[in-house]
Amino acid sequence: MDQPGSASVASLPGIGPKRLAALAEAGYHRVQDLLLHLPSAYEDRRQIVSPEALQDTGRFAVVGRLEGLRRVFTRRRGLRIIRGQLADDQGRLAVVWFNQPYLLQQIQEKAEVLLYGEVRRTKSGDLEMLNPSWEPMAVATKEIVPVYPSLPGLSSRRLRSLVGGLLDDLDLEAVFEDALPPQLLESYGLPTLAASLYGLHRPGETVDFDTLQAGTSPFHLRLAYGELLEIRGRIELARSRHLPAEKPHRYDLGGGLRKILAQVPPFALTSAQERVLEEILRDLGKPAPMQRLLQGDVGCGKTIVAALALVAAVENGLQGALMAPTEILAEQQFRSLQGLLGDRCRVELFSAANRHALEALAAGEVDVAVGTHALFQDSLTFRRLGLVIIDEQHRFGVTQRQRLLAKGTLPDLLVMTATPIPRSLALTVFGDLDCSVIDEMPPGRGELQTAVLPRARRKKVYESLARTLQDGGQAFVVLPFIEANEQLEVAALEREGREVRKWLSDCSVALVHGRLDRELREERMARFVKGEVQVLLATTVIEVGVDVPDARFMIIESAERFGMAQLHQLRGRVGRGREPAFCVALHGTLSADARRRLEIFESTLDGFEIAEADLAQRGSGDLEGWRQSGLPRLRCADLGRDLEWLERAREDARAMARSPIDASWSRFREALEERIEERDAQRLTGG
């Protein structure tokens, strides 16, 4: 006998073959899937007013007759506008819809309707309702109404009808049996999963409307906590299941090694670097392999800490590997390590064009291997790999990390990133790693100034840059690359390049973008690194990995198209030397969100402050860049808002993993074990 809710959506009224296929493609197969399609907003229709009663702006439910509906033609931004009036015997209210021409066929003249939407005041002082939802009065719902994201062939109103019918027909407690311990939910004052879903689809009168709209109602919090607990539970169970046997190698971290480490840096470490180094050495001394994330802003000195960790490995008879996402960055890391460690150990760069040291690496004659994906090619073997360092981990997938670790026997792992990660993301994306942060910049760096200017100042900015470059130095000019149409975008970049060259006619300029042949792109970037090119005109391919101390100037074109974190990463390419540096962000027309982003970017150089603000503004639903690192899609939880619940989920998940005989967690544990096994199977098959 089928379980309640497991029936196909084909059993629902109005779901024919075409809609069924579209829903299946979107991932909706069962009735249960539809019940998990949550409202994105709510309309409070409990207080209904007449057009005459409206005196101020806000969101209202208004009833009356729709009259005078007509299409208005406008050339401005290509908008298709419908105007009309909502009238009763006492008054009228202007109504306008944008880009909904089909309404003229759906609404009859003088139809009695309920409208819900934003009422604003026009320039003339009159009130006007914008883009309201509508329903005929004969069927209008006068309560808190859920608004659903549309699905293929199903509008929000149709979804509300379908879900409402399911709520009437099904016992949600039987469909969604809660796997969480009842006493845990009770301790947090949270309802069951079934009660939460019912409350989100049919709020009733008992819940506060503002918390519903903000996503902070008890119903939302139960689902958010459940999602976060699943993430942390999978991490903690996986760690407990795969807790490895003792690593075969051991470290002597005594006074002899400390003396050697003190001789390596040509300068004094900052207190933050010293603290992080001690955390790493403490991990290396443990029986289980280190799994640590090292994060710090651009230029904070992560490379020297990584170099010292490699020295500790080499002095203990082990080999080390450092993997970087691009050949340019791998070459720079190689040169840095060779300069720091060249007298003490053999460092080799491995790339597609350089394989001459493979035999020496296999024989143990190479102490430190540096490279990109070339490090996990089948022909590359280590004699005794003890320490793996991965730079800019989010540029690699989990499977790639595992392939490099498989080159040794339980090697220690250090993951580095210059992309500041909010605490909530660190607890989810990198939740299987312990975290170290270098939160202090080395002394002696030049001041970095940021200016945000309108595009109207563009020519003057470039003329100023041309005068400045006459006295030496190098500059980046960054252009957005949308990739909507590859040929048009490349043509636009070439056109921009010609214009910039005209303004910088006395400077050498090279154009770099992701659609260039890789060898040509690498060659142009290498020439810039060597100082043979003064200005690198580029897309965000330079976001990570180009370290040019003489680059003191940056112009970011169309800065409103970039996120705050990306802007900060780009800015980090300049100001790496002792001379003052400047970054100018040029922008076009700004939305309110874009204006706020640029204001924050201009006001602070703190990457962690920017990362937190970026997460708070965009929300965790718009973080595609982290998907490959393991961050799942979240239905209810928001990592920028729900850090308190994430912290609770971490502690509860740890308690669950440490108490395998606790029966109250049995159902939750079983469900997680199944998902972990599925994930492991996908990794083994390359999924």
XYZ file of C-alpha atoms in Angstrom:
687
model
C 0.000 0.000 0.000
C 1.356 3.410 -0.984
C 2.287 5.833 1.758
C 0.155 8.993 2.039
C 1.684 11.691 -0.117
C 3.626 9.275 -2.336
C 0.994 9.352 -5.087
C 2.027 10.886 -8.402
C 1.114 14.516 -9.099
C -0.693 13.053 -12.125
C -3.490 12.134 -9.692
C -4.261 15.824 -9.100
C -6.992 17.628 -11.048
C -5.807 19.562 -14.070
C -2.400 17.833 -14.350
C -2.305 16.462 -17.880
C 0.631 14.845 -19.732
C 2.225 18.171 -20.726
C 2.152 19.638 -17.214
C 3.207 16.305 -15.761
C 6.330 16.199 -17.953
C 7.200 19.815 -17.119
C 6.771 19.208 -13.380
C 8.900 16.061 -13.555
C 11.672 17.999 -15.284
C 11.532 20.547 -12.444
C 11.836 17.734 -9.875
C 8.189 17.469 -8.816
C 6.995 13.865 -9.077
C 4.917 13.109 -5.981
C 2.185 14.888 -4.081
C 4.696 15.149 -1.239
C 7.029 17.188 -3.482
C 4.246 19.697 -4.075
C 3.637 20.062 -0.337
C 7.327 20.927 0.038
C 6.974 23.743 -2.504
C 6.817 26.578 0.017
C 5.284 30.041 -0.288
C 7.743 32.828 -1.065
C 5.515 35.582 0.374
C 2.118 36.241 1.948
C -0.781 38.640 1.451
C -2.668 39.886 4.509
C -6.256 40.175 3.273
C -7.863 40.093 6.717
C -8.459 43.853 6.688
C -10.224 44.891 3.486
C -10.633 48.574 2.615
C -12.492 50.546 -0.037
C -10.788 52.921 -2.507
C -12.241 55.882 -0.628
C -10.806 54.720 2.709
C -7.203 54.715 1.473
C -5.299 57.675 2.870
C -1.667 56.563 2.870
C 0.890 54.320 1.167
C 1.553 50.684 2.057
C 0.261 47.208 1.166
C -3.516 46.798 1.206
C -6.395 44.545 0.174
C -8.916 46.719 -1.676
C -12.275 45.741 -3.215
C -14.289 47.354 -5.991
C -15.092 47.337 -9.713
C -12.306 47.421 -12.287
C -13.112 50.023 -14.908
C -11.435 51.580 -17.924
C -8.735 48.939 -18.408
C -6.555 49.914 -21.348
C -3.146 49.227 -22.788
C -0.709 52.152 -22.670
C 2.090 52.164 -25.227
C 5.459 53.478 -24.070
C 8.910 53.534 -25.591
C 10.627 53.912 -22.222
C 12.461 50.664 -21.437
C 10.020 48.746 -23.640
C 7.395 48.452 -20.884
C 3.920 47.128 -21.683
C 1.573 48.914 -19.299
C -2.086 48.347 -18.446
C -3.927 51.098 -16.593
C -7.360 51.214 -15.047
C -9.313 52.246 -11.962
C -10.786 50.378 -9.029
C -14.078 52.057 -8.189
C -17.017 51.829 -5.816
C -19.872 54.219 -5.063
C -17.648 56.437 -2.869
C -14.282 56.670 -4.622
C -11.677 55.532 -7.128
C -8.093 54.245 -7.054
C -5.722 54.255 -10.033
C -4.250 50.821 -10.819
C -1.285 49.977 -13.036
C 0.233 46.659 -14.150
C 3.585 46.297 -15.901
C 4.256 43.608 -18.524
C 0.994 41.701 -17.978
C -0.927 42.356 -21.243
C -2.867 39.084 -20.868
C -4.936 40.697 -18.090
C -7.073 42.427 -20.723
C -8.355 38.986 -21.747
C -8.734 37.699 -18.190
C -10.594 40.580 -16.505
C -13.990 41.744 -17.721
C -14.958 45.395 -17.610
C -16.606 46.346 -14.268
C -15.730 42.982 -12.738
C -16.014 42.915 -8.929
C -12.527 42.023 -7.672
C -10.237 42.015 -4.678
C -6.840 43.568 -5.353
C -3.792 43.198 -3.103
C -0.612 45.165 -3.618
C 1.583 48.169 -2.983
C -0.063 51.586 -2.907
C 2.260 54.483 -3.640
C 1.881 58.209 -4.149
C 2.493 59.605 -7.645
C 4.382 62.805 -8.413
C 1.053 64.634 -8.529
C 0.203 63.424 -5.010
C -2.484 60.908 -5.987
C -2.516 57.301 -4.760
C -1.846 54.460 -7.195
C -1.697 50.667 -6.789
C 1.199 48.880 -8.525
C 1.110 45.343 -9.959
C -1.534 43.999 -7.569
C -2.635 40.384 -7.473
C -6.349 39.989 -8.193
C -9.225 37.583 -7.645
C -12.923 37.759 -8.488
C -14.859 38.693 -5.355
C -16.971 35.562 -5.730
C -13.958 33.339 -4.903
C -11.636 35.771 -3.129
C -10.000 34.569 0.090
C -10.185 37.084 2.944
C -7.398 35.814 5.196
C -3.605 35.469 5.145
C -2.923 34.036 1.688
C 0.289 32.274 0.596
C 2.004 33.387 -2.612
C 3.875 30.576 -4.364
C 6.738 30.694 -6.853
C 5.140 29.544 -10.092
C 5.872 26.098 -11.517
C 5.659 24.978 -15.171
C 2.042 25.480 -16.185
C 0.927 26.282 -12.625
C 0.363 29.841 -11.434
C 0.503 30.849 -7.783
C -3.305 30.875 -7.610
C -3.549 27.396 -9.132
C -0.901 26.084 -6.738
C -2.808 27.549 -3.798
C -5.899 25.666 -4.907
C -4.038 22.371 -5.411
C -2.164 22.565 -2.110
C -5.338 23.602 -0.294
C -7.081 20.500 -1.583
C -4.192 18.315 -0.391
C -4.338 19.888 3.074
C -8.029 18.977 3.242
C -7.517 15.387 2.043
C -4.270 14.294 3.732
C -3.093 13.784 7.286
C 0.248 15.613 7.168
C 1.435 13.915 10.355
C 1.247 10.621 8.444
C 2.879 12.066 5.306
C 5.712 13.835 7.149
C 6.634 11.856 10.232
C 9.113 14.005 12.158
C 12.569 12.440 12.517
C 13.720 14.915 15.180
C 13.453 13.987 18.877
C 10.216 15.451 20.331
C 12.045 16.672 23.434
C 14.487 18.615 21.238
C 11.674 20.421 19.412
C 9.972 21.101 22.736
C 13.150 22.593 24.212
C 13.312 25.109 21.341
C 9.558 25.759 21.274
C 9.298 24.492 17.694
C 6.327 22.712 16.080
C 6.603 19.370 14.294
C 7.515 19.178 10.623
C 3.918 18.423 9.617
C 2.494 21.242 11.736
C 5.078 23.626 10.271
C 4.215 22.737 6.683
C 0.509 23.084 7.415
C 1.116 26.456 9.056
C 3.156 27.748 6.120
C 0.533 26.719 3.563
C -2.461 27.742 5.696
C -1.320 30.201 8.398
C -4.698 30.912 9.992
C -5.134 33.578 12.664
C -2.662 32.466 15.330
C 0.629 33.434 13.686
C 2.058 36.954 13.436
C 1.928 38.183 9.830
C 5.202 40.129 10.032
C 7.168 37.025 11.098
C 5.554 35.043 8.279
C 6.569 37.647 5.732
C 10.104 37.909 7.168
C 10.578 34.129 7.221
C 11.022 34.037 11.000
C 7.748 32.432 12.111
C 7.986 29.274 14.267
C 7.005 27.313 11.146
C 9.927 28.761 9.175
C 12.339 28.272 12.056
C 11.435 24.567 12.386
C 12.235 23.968 8.717
C 15.343 26.164 8.818
C 16.677 24.394 11.907
C 15.937 21.014 10.318
C 17.886 21.939 7.177
C 20.853 23.217 9.163
C 20.786 20.196 11.458
C 20.860 17.903 8.419
C 23.906 19.730 7.012
C 25.790 19.586 10.296
C 24.549 16.060 11.024
C 25.929 14.771 7.735
C 29.252 16.454 8.474
C 29.507 15.073 12.018
C 28.368 11.564 11.089
C 30.717 11.459 8.110
C 33.594 12.546 10.338
C 32.763 9.909 12.933
C 32.278 7.190 10.290
C 35.428 8.018 8.367
C 37.543 8.926 11.361
C 40.746 7.416 10.024
C 43.159 5.148 11.772
C 46.317 6.796 12.985
C 48.324 8.289 10.138
C 51.496 6.318 9.417
C 53.784 9.338 9.735
C 54.772 11.187 12.901
C 56.193 14.657 13.454
C 59.021 15.614 15.764
C 58.027 19.162 16.701
C 60.782 19.680 19.248
C 63.293 22.483 19.643
C 65.361 21.494 16.614
C 62.452 22.029 14.245
C 61.442 25.268 15.982
C 64.951 26.616 15.454
C 64.813 25.744 11.745
C 61.378 27.332 11.330
C 62.602 30.544 12.940
C 65.345 30.820 10.295
C 63.055 30.541 7.245
C 61.105 33.845 7.144
C 63.149 36.875 6.072
C 60.929 38.992 8.335
C 59.133 38.730 11.650
C 55.764 36.977 11.564
C 52.699 38.878 12.697
C 51.023 37.676 15.872
C 48.168 36.279 13.746
C 50.604 34.284 11.603
C 52.311 32.921 14.715
C 48.962 31.904 16.230
C 47.850 30.103 13.075
C 51.228 28.380 12.666
C 50.900 26.998 16.191
C 47.404 25.702 15.398
C 48.783 23.914 12.324
C 51.776 22.449 14.166
C 49.493 21.236 16.937
C 47.372 19.443 14.315
C 50.428 17.922 12.640
C 51.459 16.459 15.978
C 48.158 14.606 16.441
C 47.668 10.937 15.477
C 44.783 11.701 13.095
C 45.447 13.622 9.858
C 45.044 17.385 10.000
C 42.000 18.801 8.215
C 42.263 22.561 8.538
C 41.008 25.605 6.621
C 43.308 28.642 6.588
C 41.559 31.798 5.519
C 42.762 35.349 5.384
C 42.380 38.433 3.262
C 44.493 39.039 0.168
C 48.062 39.861 1.216
C 47.764 38.745 4.863
C 50.683 36.295 4.548
C 49.153 32.847 4.138
C 51.963 31.670 1.829
C 54.708 31.998 4.471
C 52.597 30.015 6.956
C 52.063 27.311 4.317
C 55.804 27.321 3.586
C 56.609 26.755 7.252
C 54.145 23.860 7.402
C 55.923 22.340 4.386
C 59.281 22.775 6.122
C 57.892 20.872 9.125
C 56.840 18.039 6.804
C 60.137 17.920 4.889
C 62.235 18.024 8.086
C 60.269 14.980 9.231
C 61.091 13.005 6.106
C 57.840 13.683 4.260
C 56.937 15.210 0.914
C 54.500 18.062 0.429
C 52.167 19.099 -2.390
C 50.649 22.516 -3.088
C 47.840 22.682 -5.645
C 46.699 26.011 -7.135
C 43.740 26.691 -9.480
C 45.678 28.337 -12.349
C 49.120 27.931 -13.867
C 49.892 31.609 -13.233
C 49.146 31.182 -9.527
C 51.024 27.866 -9.403
C 54.074 29.549 -10.936
C 53.897 32.383 -8.416
C 53.566 29.972 -5.500
C 56.493 27.980 -6.896
C 58.704 31.067 -7.078
C 57.699 32.121 -3.563
C 58.412 28.675 -2.096
C 61.648 28.344 -4.043
C 62.800 31.694 -2.688
C 61.907 30.746 0.882
C 62.897 27.068 0.863
C 65.264 26.663 -2.071
C 68.385 26.308 0.097
C 66.708 23.813 2.396
C 64.716 21.493 0.097
C 63.947 20.776 -3.554
C 60.811 22.443 -4.883
C 59.535 21.538 -8.361
C 56.739 22.956 -10.519
C 54.659 20.325 -12.324
C 52.579 21.337 -15.333
C 51.432 19.886 -18.615
C 54.619 21.230 -20.197
C 56.985 20.226 -17.395
C 57.168 16.570 -16.442
C 60.904 16.061 -16.241
C 60.928 15.620 -12.458
C 58.382 12.776 -12.269
C 61.014 10.120 -11.558
C 62.682 12.296 -8.922
C 59.326 12.850 -7.209
C 58.578 9.109 -7.171
C 62.061 8.441 -5.755
C 61.546 10.988 -2.979
C 64.207 13.378 -4.347
C 61.648 16.181 -4.800
C 60.494 17.491 -1.428
C 57.671 19.831 -2.485
C 55.559 19.506 -5.642
C 53.662 22.586 -6.866
C 51.102 22.533 -9.662
C 47.496 22.723 -10.809
C 45.364 19.712 -11.775
C 48.581 18.179 -13.106
C 49.316 17.024 -9.554
C 46.722 14.261 -9.692
C 47.588 12.900 -13.132
C 48.091 9.120 -13.027
C 51.766 9.330 -13.971
C 52.616 11.499 -10.967
C 53.442 9.526 -7.810
C 54.957 10.428 -4.446
C 57.237 8.290 -2.341
C 55.891 9.541 0.999
C 53.298 12.304 0.658
C 52.617 13.675 4.111
C 51.129 17.169 3.630
C 48.676 18.422 0.995
C 47.981 22.159 0.674
C 45.182 23.352 -1.616
C 45.066 27.050 -2.507
C 41.686 28.653 -3.282
C 39.806 25.434 -2.453
C 36.453 26.728 -3.751
C 37.928 26.605 -7.271
C 38.174 22.829 -6.938
C 35.506 20.214 -6.405
C 35.434 17.773 -3.487
C 36.343 14.898 -5.822
C 39.495 16.703 -6.983
C 40.579 17.209 -3.390
C 40.095 13.495 -2.716
C 42.116 12.514 -5.805
C 45.139 14.458 -4.595
C 44.840 13.110 -1.039
C 44.760 9.592 -2.497
C 48.359 10.111 -3.692
C 49.474 9.513 -0.096
C 48.456 7.441 2.905
C 46.285 9.613 5.165
C 48.236 12.832 4.481
C 47.574 15.982 6.476
C 45.411 18.562 4.662
C 45.613 22.355 4.745
C 43.092 24.266 2.629
C 43.749 27.961 1.972
C 41.491 30.681 0.635
C 41.844 34.418 0.164
C 38.085 34.700 -0.287
C 36.805 35.828 3.120
C 34.141 33.399 4.250
C 31.323 34.396 6.628
C 31.193 32.220 9.724
C 27.912 30.622 8.649
C 29.401 29.560 5.303
C 32.534 28.250 6.991
C 30.314 26.043 9.183
C 28.517 24.596 6.149
C 30.734 24.653 3.055
C 33.889 23.816 5.031
C 32.156 22.238 7.995
C 34.422 19.179 7.898
C 37.499 21.354 8.450
C 38.835 23.119 11.527
C 39.231 26.825 10.851
C 42.162 29.219 11.278
C 42.007 32.910 10.379
C 44.861 35.353 9.747
C 43.135 38.591 10.682
C 46.134 40.921 10.679
C 48.023 42.504 7.793
C 51.838 42.613 7.707
C 53.316 46.064 8.392
C 54.833 48.253 5.693
C 52.152 48.024 3.029
C 51.149 51.179 1.201
C 47.753 52.788 1.761
C 44.981 51.582 -0.547
C 42.326 54.173 -1.430
C 38.983 53.382 -3.078
C 36.734 55.766 -5.000
C 33.293 55.011 -6.494
C 32.509 57.349 -9.385
C 29.794 57.656 -12.073
C 30.621 56.588 -15.625
C 30.351 60.237 -16.701
C 33.793 60.760 -15.097
C 35.300 57.889 -17.125
C 37.437 59.875 -19.574
C 38.936 62.035 -16.828
C 39.764 58.952 -14.766
C 41.695 57.410 -17.668
C 43.476 60.668 -18.460
C 44.555 60.856 -14.826
C 45.748 57.243 -14.972
C 47.787 57.952 -18.119
C 49.565 60.846 -16.401
C 50.230 58.731 -13.327
C 51.686 55.809 -15.301
C 54.267 58.117 -16.874
C 56.093 57.930 -13.539
C 56.060 54.111 -13.547
C 53.858 51.435 -12.076
C 51.235 49.160 -13.587
C 47.456 49.086 -13.674
C 44.516 46.728 -14.072
C 41.384 47.687 -15.987
C 38.578 45.196 -15.235
C 35.538 44.730 -17.461
C 32.448 42.601 -16.743
C 31.887 39.551 -18.909
C 28.273 38.357 -18.872
C 28.629 35.470 -21.350
C 25.019 35.794 -22.539
C 26.305 35.898 -26.099
C 29.948 34.930 -26.455
C 30.587 36.553 -29.837
C 28.919 39.838 -28.884
C 30.723 39.943 -25.539
C 34.158 39.355 -27.085
C 33.425 42.033 -29.682
C 32.405 44.429 -26.900
C 35.621 43.699 -25.016
C 37.688 44.338 -28.122
C 35.821 47.609 -28.659
C 36.411 48.662 -25.047
C 40.059 47.729 -25.494
C 40.428 50.076 -28.456
C 38.855 52.929 -26.499
C 41.098 52.377 -23.472
C 44.167 52.161 -25.709
C 43.192 55.516 -27.218
C 43.136 57.134 -23.776
C 46.328 55.321 -22.738
C 48.129 55.762 -26.045
C 51.560 56.142 -24.430
C 51.199 52.907 -22.402
C 51.522 49.255 -23.383
C 48.132 47.505 -22.985
C 47.264 43.794 -23.168
C 43.719 42.369 -23.352
C 42.904 39.149 -21.469
C 39.598 37.281 -21.147
C 38.410 33.739 -20.562
C 37.615 33.052 -24.251
C 41.178 33.611 -25.383
C 43.284 30.597 -26.235
C 44.722 29.450 -22.901
C 48.361 29.696 -23.987
C 47.857 33.214 -25.347
C 46.031 34.266 -22.186
C 48.765 32.853 -19.958
C 51.455 34.483 -22.121
C 49.864 37.940 -21.876
C 49.370 37.654 -18.126
C 52.963 36.455 -17.718
C 54.212 39.516 -19.619
C 52.242 41.721 -17.249
C 53.690 39.899 -14.226
C 57.210 40.460 -15.627
C 56.544 44.184 -16.120
C 56.637 44.066 -19.925
C 53.022 45.336 -20.079
C 51.884 48.418 -18.159
C 48.101 47.926 -18.307
C 46.239 44.621 -18.201
C 42.748 45.061 -19.621
C 40.934 41.981 -18.340
C 37.755 40.301 -17.202
C 37.554 38.600 -13.820
C 40.105 35.979 -14.897
C 42.499 38.085 -12.774
C 40.272 37.859 -9.687
C 42.577 35.283 -8.112
C 46.250 34.675 -8.575
C 48.022 37.613 -10.221
C 50.556 39.006 -7.747
C 52.249 42.107 -9.164
C 53.699 44.413 -6.477
C 54.179 47.234 -9.020
C 50.433 47.194 -9.856
C 49.197 50.193 -7.896
C 46.138 51.204 -9.892
C 42.845 49.540 -10.780
C 39.787 50.716 -12.666
C 36.678 48.521 -12.410
C 34.206 49.233 -15.195
C 30.437 48.745 -14.672
C 31.086 48.032 -11.008
C 27.348 47.728 -10.345
C 27.417 44.334 -12.111
C 29.724 42.799 -9.515
C 28.986 41.516 -6.034
C 30.770 43.021 -3.031
C 32.958 39.987 -2.426
C 34.035 39.920 -6.070
C 34.810 43.645 -6.036
C 36.944 43.132 -2.946
C 38.820 40.225 -4.553
C 39.539 42.355 -7.610
C 40.726 45.284 -5.505
C 43.087 42.903 -3.712
C 45.214 42.664 -6.872
C 46.633 46.159 -6.169
C 48.304 47.658 -3.125
C 50.546 44.656 -2.508
C 53.741 46.708 -2.402
C 54.943 49.590 -0.233
C 53.666 52.387 -2.512
C 50.168 53.899 -2.127
C 47.554 52.258 -4.348
C 44.253 53.360 -5.838
C 41.087 51.572 -6.977
C 38.364 53.410 -8.910
C 34.982 51.743 -9.411
C 33.037 53.292 -12.302
C 29.299 52.686 -12.420
C 26.270 53.314 -14.577
C 22.657 53.611 -13.412
C 22.318 52.162 -9.913
C 19.503 50.218 -8.298
C 19.065 50.625 -4.562
C 20.847 47.311 -3.927
C 23.750 48.184 -6.208
C 24.149 51.582 -4.553
C 24.316 49.924 -1.143
C 26.889 47.382 -2.377
C 29.169 50.093 -3.718
C 28.800 52.205 -0.574
C 29.961 49.279 1.577
C 32.785 48.455 -0.856
C 34.036 52.049 -0.733
C 33.775 52.324 3.059
C 35.903 49.356 4.202
C 38.933 47.256 3.266
C 37.947 44.498 5.711
C 37.182 41.438 3.604
C 35.309 39.655 6.387
C 33.077 42.681 6.991
C 32.360 42.789 3.250
C 31.673 39.034 3.115
C 29.151 39.240 5.957
C 27.438 42.249 4.360
C 27.388 40.472 0.995
C 25.756 37.393 2.499
C 23.225 39.518 4.405
C 22.263 41.444 1.262
C 22.167 38.597 -1.251
C 20.965 35.833 1.051
C 22.181 32.261 0.954
C 19.950 31.421 -2.012
C 22.217 33.391 -4.365
C 25.563 31.747 -3.701
C 26.123 29.640 -6.799
C 29.884 30.023 -6.510
C 29.876 27.767 -3.452
C 27.722 24.939 -4.865
C 30.669 22.872 -6.070
C 32.145 23.041 -2.573
C 29.173 21.199 -1.112
C 26.660 23.853 -0.070
C 23.150 22.434 -0.642
C 20.164 24.464 -1.726
C 18.184 25.707 1.231
C 14.388 25.969 1.210
C 13.930 27.911 4.435
C 17.241 28.538 6.178
C 19.158 31.721 5.440
C 22.834 31.603 6.350
C 23.003 35.379 6.734
C 20.061 35.428 9.150
C 20.069 32.080 10.939
C 23.612 31.869 12.355
C 22.185 31.345 15.863
C 20.261 28.286 14.652
C 23.304 27.028 12.762
C 25.353 27.180 15.970
C 22.616 25.224 17.770
C 22.512 22.698 14.941
C 26.269 22.199 15.167
C 26.162 21.464 18.898
C 23.145 19.165 18.562
C 24.719 17.295 15.639
C 27.911 16.766 17.623
C 25.908 15.412 20.546
C 24.084 13.044 18.195
C 27.307 11.784 16.577
C 28.970 11.231 19.958
C 26.016 9.259 21.376
C 25.362 6.442 18.874
C 23.267 4.513 21.413
C 20.852 7.409 22.072
C 17.538 5.986 20.767
C 15.899 9.408 20.456
C 18.158 10.170 17.473
C 17.710 6.794 15.754
C 15.308 7.865 12.973
C 17.257 11.026 12.198
C 20.545 9.104 12.208
C 19.181 6.412 9.858
C 18.025 9.014 7.337
C 21.411 10.735 7.411
C 23.309 7.466 7.046
C 21.336 6.698 3.896
C 22.180 10.108 2.407
C 25.865 9.770 3.306
C 26.004 6.370 1.607
C 24.344 7.818 -1.501
C 26.876 10.661 -1.550
C 29.838 8.295 -1.120
C 28.538 6.148 -3.987
C 28.318 9.240 -6.200
C 31.922 10.154 -5.357
C 33.150 6.657 -6.236
C 31.397 6.824 -9.598
C 32.527 10.396 -10.251
C 29.039 11.811 -9.663
